[in-house]
Amino acid sequence: MSDRAPVLSLRGVTRTYPTARGGLIVLKGVDLDIFPGEIVGLIGPSGSGKSSLLHAAGLLERPTSGEILIEGEAVGSLDERARTRLRLGKIGFVYQFHHLLPEFDARDNV
């Protein structure tokens, strides 16, 4: 790969959603490194955990366990305000479908 440091690292990330029958494990011990300049695509069948992985990596949801590092810094203990600032400055998404927020006007959605 590269001897440069990754801009995004996931270490042992697990995501479990509560259900009536217990927990539904969607991610189990995911390790991932993304390096500067890399373009990464996630493919897999519906329900395989792609969105859960992106939501955890993008700091939109907290993983059940594991660690997420942005430019080498662990971000798991950040409060929501700090996570939002980090998303604004360091993280971007290109969704397959747009996700406009109805409570915001057009400018705020952009």
PDB file of C-alpha atoms in Angstrom:
ATOM      1  CA  MET A   1       0.000   0.000   0.000  1.00  0.00           C
ATOM      2  CA  SER A   2       1.755   3.150   1.180  1.00  0.00           C
ATOM      3  CA  ASP A   3       4.045   4.235   3.972  1.00  0.00           C
ATOM      4  CA  ARG A   4       1.947   7.388   4.443  1.00  0.00           C
ATOM      5  CA  ALA A   5      -0.357   7.539   7.428  1.00  0.00           C
ATOM      6  CA  PRO A   6      -4.043   6.777   6.817  1.00  0.00           C
ATOM      7  CA  VAL A   7      -6.498   9.668   6.964  1.00  0.00           C
ATOM      8  CA  LEU A   8      -9.209   7.334   8.242  1.00  0.00           C
ATOM      9  CA  SER A   9      -8.756   4.165  10.271  1.00  0.00           C
ATOM     10  CA  LEU A  10     -11.293   1.798  11.747  1.00  0.00           C
ATOM     11  CA  ARG A  11     -10.072  -0.740  14.286  1.00  0.00           C
ATOM     12  CA  GLY A  12     -12.296  -3.586  15.422  1.00  0.00           C
ATOM     13  CA  VAL A  13     -15.480  -1.650  14.674  1.00  0.00           C
ATOM     14  CA  THR A  14     -18.667  -3.473  15.609  1.00  0.00           C
ATOM     15  CA  ARG A  15     -22.214  -2.205  15.196  1.00  0.00           C
ATOM     16  CA  THR A  16     -25.139  -3.970  16.800  1.00  0.00           C
ATOM     17  CA  TYR A  17     -28.731  -2.777  16.570  1.00  0.00           C
ATOM     18  CA  PRO A  18     -31.223  -3.751  19.279  1.00  0.00           C
ATOM     19  CA  THR A  19     -34.119  -5.951  18.196  1.00  0.00           C
ATOM     20  CA  ALA A  20     -36.946  -7.739  19.978  1.00  0.00           C
ATOM     21  CA  ARG A  21     -34.890 -10.959  19.803  1.00  0.00           C
ATOM     22  CA  GLY A  22     -31.681  -9.400  21.089  1.00  0.00           C
ATOM     23  CA  GLY A  23     -29.016  -7.690  19.032  1.00  0.00           C
ATOM     24  CA  LEU A  24     -28.590  -7.711  15.272  1.00  0.00           C
ATOM     25  CA  ILE A  25     -24.853  -7.643  14.518  1.00  0.00           C
ATOM     26  CA  VAL A  26     -24.298  -5.676  11.313  1.00  0.00           C
ATOM     27  CA  LEU A  27     -20.547  -5.020  11.575  1.00  0.00           C
ATOM     28  CA  LYS A  28     -18.207  -7.371  13.374  1.00  0.00           C
ATOM     29  CA  GLY A  29     -14.610  -6.375  14.009  1.00  0.00           C
ATOM     30  CA  VAL A  30     -14.085  -4.244  10.904  1.00  0.00           C
ATOM     31  CA  ASP A  31     -10.560  -2.971  10.264  1.00  0.00           C
ATOM     32  CA  LEU A  32     -10.064  -0.434   7.480  1.00  0.00           C
ATOM     33  CA  ASP A  33      -7.438   2.117   6.475  1.00  0.00           C
ATOM     34  CA  ILE A  34      -7.976   4.809   3.862  1.00  0.00           C
ATOM     35  CA  PHE A  35      -4.931   6.738   2.697  1.00  0.00           C
ATOM     36  CA  PRO A  36      -4.650  10.223   1.215  1.00  0.00           C
ATOM     37  CA  GLY A  37      -5.688  10.288  -2.430  1.00  0.00           C
ATOM     38  CA  GLU A  38      -7.419   6.900  -2.349  1.00  0.00           C
ATOM     39  CA  ILE A  39     -10.852   6.481  -3.836  1.00  0.00           C
ATOM     40  CA  VAL A  40     -12.833   3.769  -2.101  1.00  0.00           C
ATOM     41  CA  GLY A  41     -16.142   2.218  -3.076  1.00  0.00           C
ATOM     42  CA  LEU A  42     -18.232  -0.104  -0.952  1.00  0.00           C
ATOM     43  CA  ILE A  43     -20.209  -2.786  -2.693  1.00  0.00           C
ATOM     44  CA  GLY A  44     -22.316  -5.552  -1.281  1.00  0.00           C
ATOM     45  CA  PRO A  45     -25.834  -6.852  -1.081  1.00  0.00           C
ATOM     46  CA  SER A  46     -28.598  -5.003   0.698  1.00  0.00           C
ATOM     47  CA  GLY A  47     -28.262  -5.427   4.444  1.00  0.00           C
ATOM     48  CA  SER A  48     -24.543  -6.222   4.391  1.00  0.00           C
ATOM     49  CA  GLY A  49     -23.597  -3.211   6.534  1.00  0.00           C
ATOM     50  CA  LYS A  50     -22.404  -0.664   3.949  1.00  0.00           C
ATOM     51  CA  SER A  51     -24.491   2.209   5.324  1.00  0.00           C
ATOM     52  CA  SER A  52     -23.695   1.275   8.915  1.00  0.00           C
ATOM     53  CA  LEU A  53     -19.990   1.338   8.085  1.00  0.00           C
ATOM     54  CA  LEU A  54     -20.273   4.742   6.398  1.00  0.00           C
ATOM     55  CA  HIS A  55     -22.345   6.178   9.234  1.00  0.00           C
ATOM     56  CA  ALA A  56     -19.755   5.036  11.780  1.00  0.00           C
ATOM     57  CA  ALA A  57     -16.767   6.187   9.699  1.00  0.00           C
ATOM     58  CA  GLY A  58     -18.484   9.516   9.005  1.00  0.00           C
ATOM     59  CA  LEU A  59     -19.208  10.074  12.701  1.00  0.00           C
ATOM     60  CA  LEU A  60     -22.953  10.095  12.083  1.00  0.00           C
ATOM     61  CA  GLU A  61     -23.453   7.138  14.453  1.00  0.00           C
ATOM     62  CA  ARG A  62     -21.252   5.732  17.177  1.00  0.00           C
ATOM     63  CA  PRO A  63     -20.095   2.151  16.759  1.00  0.00           C
ATOM     64  CA  THR A  64     -21.063  -0.344  19.438  1.00  0.00           C
ATOM     65  CA  SER A  65     -17.367  -1.064  19.940  1.00  0.00           C
ATOM     66  CA  GLY A  66     -14.049  -0.438  18.277  1.00  0.00           C
ATOM     67  CA  GLU A  67     -12.144   2.687  17.438  1.00  0.00           C
ATOM     68  CA  ILE A  68     -12.287   5.297  14.679  1.00  0.00           C
ATOM     69  CA  LEU A  69      -9.285   7.499  13.997  1.00  0.00           C
ATOM     70  CA  ILE A  70      -9.220  10.600  11.798  1.00  0.00           C
ATOM     71  CA  GLU A  71      -5.673  11.558  10.813  1.00  0.00           C
ATOM     72  CA  GLY A  72      -4.372   9.365  13.638  1.00  0.00           C
ATOM     73  CA  GLU A  73      -6.560  10.891  16.349  1.00  0.00           C
ATOM     74  CA  ALA A  74      -9.132   8.731  18.129  1.00  0.00           C
ATOM     75  CA  VAL A  75     -12.533  10.408  17.866  1.00  0.00           C
ATOM     76  CA  GLY A  76     -14.722   8.063  19.900  1.00  0.00           C
ATOM     77  CA  SER A  77     -14.892  10.269  22.978  1.00  0.00           C
ATOM     78  CA  LEU A  78     -15.750  13.503  21.164  1.00  0.00           C
ATOM     79  CA  ASP A  79     -19.064  15.140  21.995  1.00  0.00           C
ATOM     80  CA  GLU A  80     -21.624  15.840  19.250  1.00  0.00           C
ATOM     81  CA  ARG A  81     -20.482  19.421  18.698  1.00  0.00           C
ATOM     82  CA  ALA A  82     -16.859  18.345  18.142  1.00  0.00           C
ATOM     83  CA  ARG A  83     -17.988  15.470  15.891  1.00  0.00           C
ATOM     84  CA  THR A  84     -20.031  17.928  13.819  1.00  0.00           C
ATOM     85  CA  ARG A  85     -17.063  20.295  13.454  1.00  0.00           C
ATOM     86  CA  LEU A  86     -14.867  17.394  12.381  1.00  0.00           C
ATOM     87  CA  ARG A  87     -17.442  16.276   9.787  1.00  0.00           C
ATOM     88  CA  LEU A  88     -17.648  19.818   8.416  1.00  0.00           C
ATOM     89  CA  GLY A  89     -13.891  20.138   8.037  1.00  0.00           C
ATOM     90  CA  LYS A  90     -12.588  16.659   7.262  1.00  0.00           C
ATOM     91  CA  ILE A  91     -15.284  14.280   6.017  1.00  0.00           C
ATOM     92  CA  GLY A  92     -17.394  14.240   2.872  1.00  0.00           C
ATOM     93  CA  PHE A  93     -19.959  11.866   1.412  1.00  0.00           C
ATOM     94  CA  VAL A  94     -21.360  11.251  -2.015  1.00  0.00           C
ATOM     95  CA  TYR A  95     -24.623   9.394  -1.544  1.00  0.00           C
ATOM     96  CA  GLN A  96     -26.288   7.289  -4.196  1.00  0.00           C
ATOM     97  CA  PHE A  97     -29.523   9.121  -3.404  1.00  0.00           C
ATOM     98  CA  HIS A  98     -29.829  12.623  -2.009  1.00  0.00           C
ATOM     99  CA  HIS A  99     -30.838  13.054   1.591  1.00  0.00           C
ATOM    100  CA  LEU A 100     -32.313  16.494   2.065  1.00  0.00           C
ATOM    101  CA  LEU A 101     -33.315  17.443   5.566  1.00  0.00           C
ATOM    102  CA  PRO A 102     -36.872  18.778   5.600  1.00  0.00           C
ATOM    103  CA  GLU A 103     -36.266  21.045   8.589  1.00  0.00           C
ATOM    104  CA  PHE A 104     -33.601  23.013   6.631  1.00  0.00           C
ATOM    105  CA  ASP A 105     -34.014  25.367   3.697  1.00  0.00           C
ATOM    106  CA  ALA A 106     -32.146  24.802   0.406  1.00  0.00           C
ATOM    107  CA  ARG A 107     -29.082  26.790   1.485  1.00  0.00           C
ATOM    108  CA  ASP A 108     -28.723  24.910   4.762  1.00  0.00           C
ATOM    109  CA  ASN A 109     -29.125  21.561   2.997  1.00  0.00           C
ATOM    110  CA  VAL A 110     -26.204  22.441   0.700  1.00  0.00           C
TER     111      VAL A 110
END
